[in-house]
C-alpha cells in the first residue's frame, strides 16, 4: 500500500463521511484521487477504510443490535418489530447478489467520471422528490417485509458509484412513507451486514498488506468521521430536510463535468 499519511487521513475522512451521508462513498473515493492526482491506494486500503466505517456503525448502534438480538430490551421500537433481524437479512440479499454479479463492472466501466456525475444528480433528485412529497408518517416500528424488500432492492443499485448506498435506501424508505429519522436509522442498520460482508470477501489483501501507519490512520479517520456523520445526520433530519444533500450532489456533479472537459 503506497499511500502517504496525508492521503490516508483525507481518504479515511472522505470514506467515513460519505458512507453514511447520502452523497456516495464509492463515487467520492473514485473522484477525489482523480481530482487530486493521488495514486491508487489499492484494494487492501479500500478494505481498511471499510473496517473503519464498520467500527463506526457498530459503535453507534451497539444498543440497537443488542435489542435486535434480544440481549437487552430497552428500545420499544424493536419490541414492536420482532422480525427486525429477519427484515435486515432479507434487505441485504439483493445488494449481495448485485455485488457478486457486477463486481468487475463496479471496478471498471462503472467508475467513469461522467457516469458518476450523472448518478449523483439523478439519484440526488430522487432523494429530494421523495423527501418533499413522501408522507413521512411511519416510524421504525411499522416497517414490514414489503418495506424491507423494497429498500433492499434499492440498495442493490448502489453497486454503481454515485448512487449512494445510504442515499438510495433512505430514498426507498421515504417513498414507502417512513419518516426521515427512521429512514436514516434503518439505512444505517442495513449498512452493517453489507459492510461486514464486503470486509470478509476482501480479507485476504488486507491481511497480506500488513498493518502500517497509513493503514492505521485510514482506519481511525474513517471510524471517527463515520461516527460523527451518523450522529450528525440523525439529529439533522429530525429538524430539517435532505435538500442540502441534493444541492451538494449537484455541485460535485458539475465540478466533475468541469474537470472532465476543461482541465
PDB file of C-alpha atoms in Angstrom:
ATOM      1  CA  UNK A   1       0.000   0.000   0.000  1.00  0.00           C
ATOM      2  CA  UNK A   2       1.875   3.034  -1.308  1.00  0.00           C
ATOM      3  CA  UNK A   3      -0.150   5.754   0.402  1.00  0.00           C
ATOM      4  CA  UNK A   4       1.093   8.741   2.404  1.00  0.00           C
ATOM      5  CA  UNK A   5      -0.264   9.570   5.840  1.00  0.00           C
ATOM      6  CA  UNK A   6      -1.911  12.723   4.458  1.00  0.00           C
ATOM      7  CA  UNK A   7      -3.643  10.780   1.699  1.00  0.00           C
ATOM      8  CA  UNK A   8      -4.718   8.105   4.185  1.00  0.00           C
ATOM      9  CA  UNK A   9      -6.166  10.751   6.507  1.00  0.00           C
ATOM     10  CA  UNK A  10      -8.059  12.503   3.698  1.00  0.00           C
ATOM     11  CA  UNK A  11      -9.414   9.309   2.155  1.00  0.00           C
ATOM     12  CA  UNK A  12     -10.412   7.991   5.574  1.00  0.00           C
ATOM     13  CA  UNK A  13     -12.401  11.149   6.314  1.00  0.00           C
ATOM     14  CA  UNK A  14     -13.984  11.052   2.841  1.00  0.00           C
ATOM     15  CA  UNK A  15     -14.973   7.388   3.305  1.00  0.00           C
ATOM     16  CA  UNK A  16     -16.341   7.909   6.806  1.00  0.00           C
ATOM     17  CA  UNK A  17     -18.456  10.932   5.906  1.00  0.00           C
ATOM     18  CA  UNK A  18     -19.674   9.776   2.510  1.00  0.00           C
ATOM     19  CA  UNK A  19     -20.501   6.202   3.588  1.00  0.00           C
ATOM     20  CA  UNK A  20     -23.288   7.426   5.849  1.00  0.00           C
ATOM     21  CA  UNK A  21     -24.273  10.769   4.344  1.00  0.00           C
ATOM     22  CA  UNK A  22     -26.422  10.374   1.190  1.00  0.00           C
ATOM     23  CA  UNK A  23     -23.652  11.554  -1.146  1.00  0.00           C
ATOM     24  CA  UNK A  24     -21.976   8.274  -2.334  1.00  0.00           C
ATOM     25  CA  UNK A  25     -18.792   6.963  -0.731  1.00  0.00           C
ATOM     26  CA  UNK A  26     -17.759   4.939  -3.812  1.00  0.00           C
ATOM     27  CA  UNK A  27     -18.227   7.979  -6.033  1.00  0.00           C
ATOM     28  CA  UNK A  28     -16.132  10.178  -3.755  1.00  0.00           C
ATOM     29  CA  UNK A  29     -13.366   7.580  -3.422  1.00  0.00           C
ATOM     30  CA  UNK A  30     -13.123   7.454  -7.220  1.00  0.00           C
ATOM     31  CA  UNK A  31     -13.386  11.200  -7.786  1.00  0.00           C
ATOM     32  CA  UNK A  32     -11.119  12.546  -5.012  1.00  0.00           C
ATOM     33  CA  UNK A  33      -7.959  10.657  -6.120  1.00  0.00           C
ATOM     34  CA  UNK A  34      -8.812  11.612  -9.715  1.00  0.00           C
ATOM     35  CA  UNK A  35      -9.172  15.312  -8.832  1.00  0.00           C
ATOM     36  CA  UNK A  36      -6.068  15.482  -6.616  1.00  0.00           C
ATOM     37  CA  UNK A  37      -3.846  13.160  -8.640  1.00  0.00           C
ATOM     38  CA  UNK A  38      -3.439  10.528  -5.914  1.00  0.00           C
ATOM     39  CA  UNK A  39      -2.104   7.132  -6.906  1.00  0.00           C
ATOM     40  CA  UNK A  40      -4.497   4.207  -6.478  1.00  0.00           C
ATOM     41  CA  UNK A  41      -4.059   3.096  -2.837  1.00  0.00           C
ATOM     42  CA  UNK A  42      -5.112  -0.454  -3.724  1.00  0.00           C
ATOM     43  CA  UNK A  43      -7.757  -2.890  -2.614  1.00  0.00           C
ATOM     44  CA  UNK A  44      -6.211  -3.504   0.811  1.00  0.00           C
ATOM     45  CA  UNK A  45      -6.558   0.175   1.717  1.00  0.00           C
ATOM     46  CA  UNK A  46     -10.166   0.287   0.499  1.00  0.00           C
ATOM     47  CA  UNK A  47     -10.885  -2.683   2.759  1.00  0.00           C
ATOM     48  CA  UNK A  48      -9.189  -0.917   5.672  1.00  0.00           C
ATOM     49  CA  UNK A  49     -11.430   2.118   5.196  1.00  0.00           C
ATOM     50  CA  UNK A  50     -14.496  -0.130   5.263  1.00  0.00           C
ATOM     51  CA  UNK A  51     -13.218  -1.640   8.501  1.00  0.00           C
ATOM     52  CA  UNK A  52     -13.257   1.880   9.923  1.00  0.00           C
ATOM     53  CA  UNK A  53     -16.862   2.518   8.886  1.00  0.00           C
ATOM     54  CA  UNK A  54     -17.878  -0.860  10.319  1.00  0.00           C
ATOM     55  CA  UNK A  55     -16.360   0.186  13.657  1.00  0.00           C
ATOM     56  CA  UNK A  56     -18.321   3.453  13.430  1.00  0.00           C
ATOM     57  CA  UNK A  57     -21.721   1.891  12.772  1.00  0.00           C
ATOM     58  CA  UNK A  58     -21.256  -0.841  15.380  1.00  0.00           C
ATOM     59  CA  UNK A  59     -20.063   1.726  17.900  1.00  0.00           C
ATOM     60  CA  UNK A  60     -23.065   3.981  17.359  1.00  0.00           C
ATOM     61  CA  UNK A  61     -25.756   1.302  17.111  1.00  0.00           C
ATOM     62  CA  UNK A  62     -24.488  -1.247  19.640  1.00  0.00           C
ATOM     63  CA  UNK A  63     -27.637  -0.813  21.755  1.00  0.00           C
ATOM     64  CA  UNK A  64     -29.845  -1.356  18.706  1.00  0.00           C
ATOM     65  CA  UNK A  65     -28.044  -4.574  17.812  1.00  0.00           C
ATOM     66  CA  UNK A  66     -28.256  -5.804  21.396  1.00  0.00           C
ATOM     67  CA  UNK A  67     -32.023  -5.220  21.280  1.00  0.00           C
ATOM     68  CA  UNK A  68     -32.360  -6.855  17.858  1.00  0.00           C
ATOM     69  CA  UNK A  69     -30.560  -9.955  19.183  1.00  0.00           C
ATOM     70  CA  UNK A  70     -32.610  -9.748  22.412  1.00  0.00           C
ATOM     71  CA  UNK A  71     -29.509  -9.271  24.567  1.00  0.00           C
ATOM     72  CA  UNK A  72     -31.331  -6.350  26.160  1.00  0.00           C
ATOM     73  CA  UNK A  73     -34.865  -5.000  25.905  1.00  0.00           C
ATOM     74  CA  UNK A  74     -34.904  -1.246  26.480  1.00  0.00           C
ATOM     75  CA  UNK A  75     -35.831   0.040  22.993  1.00  0.00           C
ATOM     76  CA  UNK A  76     -39.595  -0.175  22.344  1.00  0.00           C
ATOM     77  CA  UNK A  77     -39.265   0.063  18.558  1.00  0.00           C
ATOM     78  CA  UNK A  78     -37.652  -3.389  18.491  1.00  0.00           C
ATOM     79  CA  UNK A  79     -40.236  -4.886  20.809  1.00  0.00           C
ATOM     80  CA  UNK A  80     -42.809  -3.691  18.284  1.00  0.00           C
ATOM     81  CA  UNK A  81     -40.672  -5.054  15.432  1.00  0.00           C
ATOM     82  CA  UNK A  82     -39.825  -8.630  16.492  1.00  0.00           C
ATOM     83  CA  UNK A  83     -38.710  -9.597  12.979  1.00  0.00           C
ATOM     84  CA  UNK A  84     -36.133  -6.803  12.728  1.00  0.00           C
ATOM     85  CA  UNK A  85     -33.204  -9.190  12.212  1.00  0.00           C
ATOM     86  CA  UNK A  86     -35.078 -11.152   9.534  1.00  0.00           C
ATOM     87  CA  UNK A  87     -36.013  -7.933   7.723  1.00  0.00           C
ATOM     88  CA  UNK A  88     -32.391  -6.737   7.737  1.00  0.00           C
ATOM     89  CA  UNK A  89     -31.161 -10.095   6.392  1.00  0.00           C
ATOM     90  CA  UNK A  90     -33.776 -10.072   3.615  1.00  0.00           C
ATOM     91  CA  UNK A  91     -32.953  -6.466   2.714  1.00  0.00           C
ATOM     92  CA  UNK A  92     -29.245  -7.371   2.437  1.00  0.00           C
ATOM     93  CA  UNK A  93     -29.718 -10.180  -0.112  1.00  0.00           C
ATOM     94  CA  UNK A  94     -30.351  -8.083  -3.297  1.00  0.00           C
ATOM     95  CA  UNK A  95     -27.244  -5.971  -2.654  1.00  0.00           C
ATOM     96  CA  UNK A  96     -25.119  -9.071  -2.048  1.00  0.00           C
ATOM     97  CA  UNK A  97     -26.332 -10.617  -5.316  1.00  0.00           C
ATOM     98  CA  UNK A  98     -25.655  -7.398  -7.255  1.00  0.00           C
ATOM     99  CA  UNK A  99     -22.175  -7.189  -5.754  1.00  0.00           C
ATOM    100  CA  UNK A 100     -21.367 -10.771  -6.755  1.00  0.00           C
ATOM    101  CA  UNK A 101     -22.726 -10.430 -10.306  1.00  0.00           C
ATOM    102  CA  UNK A 102     -21.390  -6.954 -11.123  1.00  0.00           C
ATOM    103  CA  UNK A 103     -18.087  -6.881  -9.232  1.00  0.00           C
ATOM    104  CA  UNK A 104     -15.957  -6.491 -12.386  1.00  0.00           C
ATOM    105  CA  UNK A 105     -18.174  -3.757 -13.812  1.00  0.00           C
ATOM    106  CA  UNK A 106     -18.098  -1.910 -10.475  1.00  0.00           C
ATOM    107  CA  UNK A 107     -14.289  -1.784 -10.684  1.00  0.00           C
ATOM    108  CA  UNK A 108     -14.141  -0.786 -14.370  1.00  0.00           C
ATOM    109  CA  UNK A 109     -16.952   0.685 -16.504  1.00  0.00           C
ATOM    110  CA  UNK A 110     -18.998   1.967 -13.568  1.00  0.00           C
ATOM    111  CA  UNK A 111     -16.090   4.168 -12.442  1.00  0.00           C
ATOM    112  CA  UNK A 112     -16.404   6.543 -15.395  1.00  0.00           C
ATOM    113  CA  UNK A 113     -16.431  10.146 -14.041  1.00  0.00           C
ATOM    114  CA  UNK A 114     -19.304  11.250 -16.283  1.00  0.00           C
ATOM    115  CA  UNK A 115     -21.410   8.272 -15.182  1.00  0.00           C
ATOM    116  CA  UNK A 116     -20.715   9.207 -11.563  1.00  0.00           C
ATOM    117  CA  UNK A 117     -21.722  12.824 -12.262  1.00  0.00           C
ATOM    118  CA  UNK A 118     -24.982  11.615 -13.819  1.00  0.00           C
ATOM    119  CA  UNK A 119     -25.850   9.241 -10.964  1.00  0.00           C
ATOM    120  CA  UNK A 120     -25.012  11.886  -8.360  1.00  0.00           C
ATOM    121  CA  UNK A 121     -27.535  14.227  -9.967  1.00  0.00           C
ATOM    122  CA  UNK A 122     -30.275  11.724 -10.870  1.00  0.00           C
ATOM    123  CA  UNK A 123     -30.399   9.885  -7.568  1.00  0.00           C
ATOM    124  CA  UNK A 124     -29.949  13.119  -5.641  1.00  0.00           C
ATOM    125  CA  UNK A 125     -33.053  14.419  -7.428  1.00  0.00           C
ATOM    126  CA  UNK A 126     -34.957  11.249  -6.484  1.00  0.00           C
ATOM    127  CA  UNK A 127     -33.978  11.765  -2.843  1.00  0.00           C
ATOM    128  CA  UNK A 128     -35.189  15.365  -2.980  1.00  0.00           C
ATOM    129  CA  UNK A 129     -38.517  14.444  -4.622  1.00  0.00           C
ATOM    130  CA  UNK A 130     -39.330  11.662  -2.154  1.00  0.00           C
ATOM    131  CA  UNK A 131     -38.319  13.884   0.736  1.00  0.00           C
ATOM    132  CA  UNK A 132     -40.550  16.725  -0.452  1.00  0.00           C
ATOM    133  CA  UNK A 133     -43.591  14.658  -1.424  1.00  0.00           C
ATOM    134  CA  UNK A 134     -43.387  11.481   0.679  1.00  0.00           C
ATOM    135  CA  UNK A 135     -45.884  11.070   3.518  1.00  0.00           C
ATOM    136  CA  UNK A 136     -43.177  10.553   6.188  1.00  0.00           C
ATOM    137  CA  UNK A 137     -45.774   9.418   8.735  1.00  0.00           C
ATOM    138  CA  UNK A 138     -44.494   5.936   9.554  1.00  0.00           C
ATOM    139  CA  UNK A 139     -41.897   5.055  12.211  1.00  0.00           C
ATOM    140  CA  UNK A 140     -39.406   2.219  12.546  1.00  0.00           C
ATOM    141  CA  UNK A 141     -41.964   0.126  14.440  1.00  0.00           C
ATOM    142  CA  UNK A 142     -44.186  -0.063  11.328  1.00  0.00           C
ATOM    143  CA  UNK A 143     -41.576  -1.469   8.911  1.00  0.00           C
ATOM    144  CA  UNK A 144     -42.917  -4.519   7.070  1.00  0.00           C
ATOM    145  CA  UNK A 145     -41.461  -7.320   4.966  1.00  0.00           C
ATOM    146  CA  UNK A 146     -42.557  -5.449   1.836  1.00  0.00           C
ATOM    147  CA  UNK A 147     -40.671  -2.354   3.025  1.00  0.00           C
ATOM    148  CA  UNK A 148     -37.539  -4.414   3.675  1.00  0.00           C
ATOM    149  CA  UNK A 149     -37.688  -5.945   0.178  1.00  0.00           C
ATOM    150  CA  UNK A 150     -38.180  -2.554  -1.486  1.00  0.00           C
ATOM    151  CA  UNK A 151     -35.310  -0.959   0.447  1.00  0.00           C
ATOM    152  CA  UNK A 152     -33.095  -3.990  -0.176  1.00  0.00           C
ATOM    153  CA  UNK A 153     -33.715  -3.918  -3.921  1.00  0.00           C
ATOM    154  CA  UNK A 154     -32.934  -0.207  -3.942  1.00  0.00           C
ATOM    155  CA  UNK A 155     -29.668  -0.874  -2.096  1.00  0.00           C
ATOM    156  CA  UNK A 156     -28.576  -3.158  -4.961  1.00  0.00           C
ATOM    157  CA  UNK A 157     -28.372  -0.066  -7.216  1.00  0.00           C
ATOM    158  CA  UNK A 158     -25.557   1.278  -5.028  1.00  0.00           C
ATOM    159  CA  UNK A 159     -23.138  -1.034  -6.856  1.00  0.00           C
ATOM    160  CA  UNK A 160     -22.900   1.909  -9.283  1.00  0.00           C
ATOM    161  CA  UNK A 161     -20.647   4.683  -7.880  1.00  0.00           C
ATOM    162  CA  UNK A 162     -22.537   7.933  -7.392  1.00  0.00           C
ATOM    163  CA  UNK A 163     -25.828   6.283  -6.450  1.00  0.00           C
ATOM    164  CA  UNK A 164     -25.004   6.245  -2.690  1.00  0.00           C
ATOM    165  CA  UNK A 165     -25.977   3.246  -0.582  1.00  0.00           C
ATOM    166  CA  UNK A 166     -27.354   5.389   2.230  1.00  0.00           C
ATOM    167  CA  UNK A 167     -28.982   7.795  -0.237  1.00  0.00           C
ATOM    168  CA  UNK A 168     -30.867   5.165  -2.233  1.00  0.00           C
ATOM    169  CA  UNK A 169     -32.021   3.213   0.837  1.00  0.00           C
ATOM    170  CA  UNK A 170     -33.227   6.402   2.528  1.00  0.00           C
ATOM    171  CA  UNK A 171     -34.990   7.366  -0.720  1.00  0.00           C
ATOM    172  CA  UNK A 172     -36.758   3.998  -0.852  1.00  0.00           C
ATOM    173  CA  UNK A 173     -37.768   4.264   2.806  1.00  0.00           C
ATOM    174  CA  UNK A 174     -39.143   7.784   2.290  1.00  0.00           C
ATOM    175  CA  UNK A 175     -41.061   6.558  -0.764  1.00  0.00           C
ATOM    176  CA  UNK A 176     -42.648   3.927   1.480  1.00  0.00           C
ATOM    177  CA  UNK A 177     -43.879   6.698   3.800  1.00  0.00           C
ATOM    178  CA  UNK A 178     -41.280   6.182   6.549  1.00  0.00           C
ATOM    179  CA  UNK A 179     -40.217   9.348   8.374  1.00  0.00           C
ATOM    180  CA  UNK A 180     -36.792  10.916   7.878  1.00  0.00           C
ATOM    181  CA  UNK A 181     -35.121   9.834  11.111  1.00  0.00           C
ATOM    182  CA  UNK A 182     -36.474   6.262  10.920  1.00  0.00           C
ATOM    183  CA  UNK A 183     -35.397   6.014   7.266  1.00  0.00           C
ATOM    184  CA  UNK A 184     -31.864   7.038   8.216  1.00  0.00           C
ATOM    185  CA  UNK A 185     -31.778   4.638  11.174  1.00  0.00           C
ATOM    186  CA  UNK A 186     -32.923   1.653   9.088  1.00  0.00           C
ATOM    187  CA  UNK A 187     -30.413   2.586   6.372  1.00  0.00           C
ATOM    188  CA  UNK A 188     -27.546   2.676   8.874  1.00  0.00           C
ATOM    189  CA  UNK A 189     -28.538  -0.632  10.464  1.00  0.00           C
ATOM    190  CA  UNK A 190     -28.749  -2.135   6.984  1.00  0.00           C
ATOM    191  CA  UNK A 191     -25.204  -0.942   6.242  1.00  0.00           C
ATOM    192  CA  UNK A 192     -23.765  -3.183   8.967  1.00  0.00           C
ATOM    193  CA  UNK A 193     -24.187  -6.597   7.274  1.00  0.00           C
ATOM    194  CA  UNK A 194     -23.280  -5.307   3.796  1.00  0.00           C
ATOM    195  CA  UNK A 195     -20.067  -3.638   5.036  1.00  0.00           C
ATOM    196  CA  UNK A 196     -19.210  -6.721   7.107  1.00  0.00           C
ATOM    197  CA  UNK A 197     -19.761  -8.985   4.081  1.00  0.00           C
ATOM    198  CA  UNK A 198     -17.565  -6.773   1.869  1.00  0.00           C
ATOM    199  CA  UNK A 199     -14.874  -6.848   4.556  1.00  0.00           C
ATOM    200  CA  UNK A 200     -14.926 -10.658   4.776  1.00  0.00           C
ATOM    201  CA  UNK A 201     -14.914 -11.071   0.991  1.00  0.00           C
ATOM    202  CA  UNK A 202     -11.756  -8.951   0.689  1.00  0.00           C
ATOM    203  CA  UNK A 203      -9.961 -10.004   3.860  1.00  0.00           C
ATOM    204  CA  UNK A 204      -7.065 -11.680   2.011  1.00  0.00           C
ATOM    205  CA  UNK A 205      -5.471  -8.493   0.565  1.00  0.00           C
ATOM    206  CA  UNK A 206      -5.999  -6.759   3.898  1.00  0.00           C
ATOM    207  CA  UNK A 207      -4.101  -9.453   5.809  1.00  0.00           C
ATOM    208  CA  UNK A 208      -1.334  -9.717   3.203  1.00  0.00           C
ATOM    209  CA  UNK A 209      -0.690  -5.950   3.238  1.00  0.00           C
ATOM    210  CA  UNK A 210       0.042  -5.892   6.968  1.00  0.00           C
ATOM    211  CA  UNK A 211      -0.518  -3.032   9.387  1.00  0.00           C
ATOM    212  CA  UNK A 212       1.314   0.195   8.512  1.00  0.00           C
ATOM    213  CA  UNK A 213       0.983   3.739   9.854  1.00  0.00           C
ATOM    214  CA  UNK A 214      -1.073   4.968   6.841  1.00  0.00           C
ATOM    215  CA  UNK A 215      -3.274   1.881   7.264  1.00  0.00           C
ATOM    216  CA  UNK A 216      -3.916   2.741  10.930  1.00  0.00           C
ATOM    217  CA  UNK A 217      -4.541   6.423  10.116  1.00  0.00           C
ATOM    218  CA  UNK A 218      -7.043   5.468   7.409  1.00  0.00           C
ATOM    219  CA  UNK A 219      -8.967   3.113   9.701  1.00  0.00           C
ATOM    220  CA  UNK A 220      -9.030   5.605  12.592  1.00  0.00           C
ATOM    221  CA  UNK A 221     -10.057   8.613  10.480  1.00  0.00           C
ATOM    222  CA  UNK A 222     -12.742   6.560   8.731  1.00  0.00           C
ATOM    223  CA  UNK A 223     -14.134   5.317  12.057  1.00  0.00           C
ATOM    224  CA  UNK A 224     -14.195   8.757  13.733  1.00  0.00           C
ATOM    225  CA  UNK A 225     -15.629  10.623  10.737  1.00  0.00           C
ATOM    226  CA  UNK A 226     -18.183   7.849  10.149  1.00  0.00           C
ATOM    227  CA  UNK A 227     -19.397   8.023  13.749  1.00  0.00           C
ATOM    228  CA  UNK A 228     -19.726  11.809  13.520  1.00  0.00           C
ATOM    229  CA  UNK A 229     -21.606  11.508  10.210  1.00  0.00           C
ATOM    230  CA  UNK A 230     -24.161   9.110  11.728  1.00  0.00           C
ATOM    231  CA  UNK A 231     -24.563  11.243  14.850  1.00  0.00           C
ATOM    232  CA  UNK A 232     -24.975  14.445  12.848  1.00  0.00           C
ATOM    233  CA  UNK A 233     -27.324  13.126  10.163  1.00  0.00           C
ATOM    234  CA  UNK A 234     -29.831  11.543  12.536  1.00  0.00           C
ATOM    235  CA  UNK A 235     -30.077  14.772  14.512  1.00  0.00           C
ATOM    236  CA  UNK A 236     -30.095  16.958  11.410  1.00  0.00           C
ATOM    237  CA  UNK A 237     -33.026  15.194   9.707  1.00  0.00           C
ATOM    238  CA  UNK A 238     -35.107  15.389  12.879  1.00  0.00           C
ATOM    239  CA  UNK A 239     -35.236  19.152  12.242  1.00  0.00           C
ATOM    240  CA  UNK A 240     -34.551  19.650   8.526  1.00  0.00           C
ATOM    241  CA  UNK A 241     -34.931  18.023   5.111  1.00  0.00           C
ATOM    242  CA  UNK A 242     -32.441  16.169   2.887  1.00  0.00           C
ATOM    243  CA  UNK A 243     -32.490  19.073   0.425  1.00  0.00           C
ATOM    244  CA  UNK A 244     -28.968  20.241   1.293  1.00  0.00           C
ATOM    245  CA  UNK A 245     -27.544  16.892   0.157  1.00  0.00           C
ATOM    246  CA  UNK A 246     -29.216  17.265  -3.245  1.00  0.00           C
ATOM    247  CA  UNK A 247     -27.515  20.614  -3.815  1.00  0.00           C
ATOM    248  CA  UNK A 248     -24.181  19.221  -2.630  1.00  0.00           C
ATOM    249  CA  UNK A 249     -24.521  16.350  -5.119  1.00  0.00           C
ATOM    250  CA  UNK A 250     -25.356  18.806  -7.906  1.00  0.00           C
ATOM    251  CA  UNK A 251     -22.259  20.868  -7.067  1.00  0.00           C
ATOM    252  CA  UNK A 252     -19.984  17.813  -7.099  1.00  0.00           C
ATOM    253  CA  UNK A 253     -21.529  16.591 -10.365  1.00  0.00           C
ATOM    254  CA  UNK A 254     -20.904  19.980 -12.022  1.00  0.00           C
ATOM    255  CA  UNK A 255     -17.339  20.008 -10.682  1.00  0.00           C
ATOM    256  CA  UNK A 256     -16.706  16.582 -12.206  1.00  0.00           C
ATOM    257  CA  UNK A 257     -18.074  17.686 -15.583  1.00  0.00           C
ATOM    258  CA  UNK A 258     -15.958  20.854 -15.497  1.00  0.00           C
ATOM    259  CA  UNK A 259     -12.735  18.982 -14.693  1.00  0.00           C
ATOM    260  CA  UNK A 260     -13.506  16.291 -17.257  1.00  0.00           C
ATOM    261  CA  UNK A 261     -13.986  18.674 -20.182  1.00  0.00           C
ATOM    262  CA  UNK A 262     -11.927  21.767 -19.290  1.00  0.00           C
ATOM    263  CA  UNK A 263      -8.973  20.752 -17.081  1.00  0.00           C
TER     264      UNK A 263
END
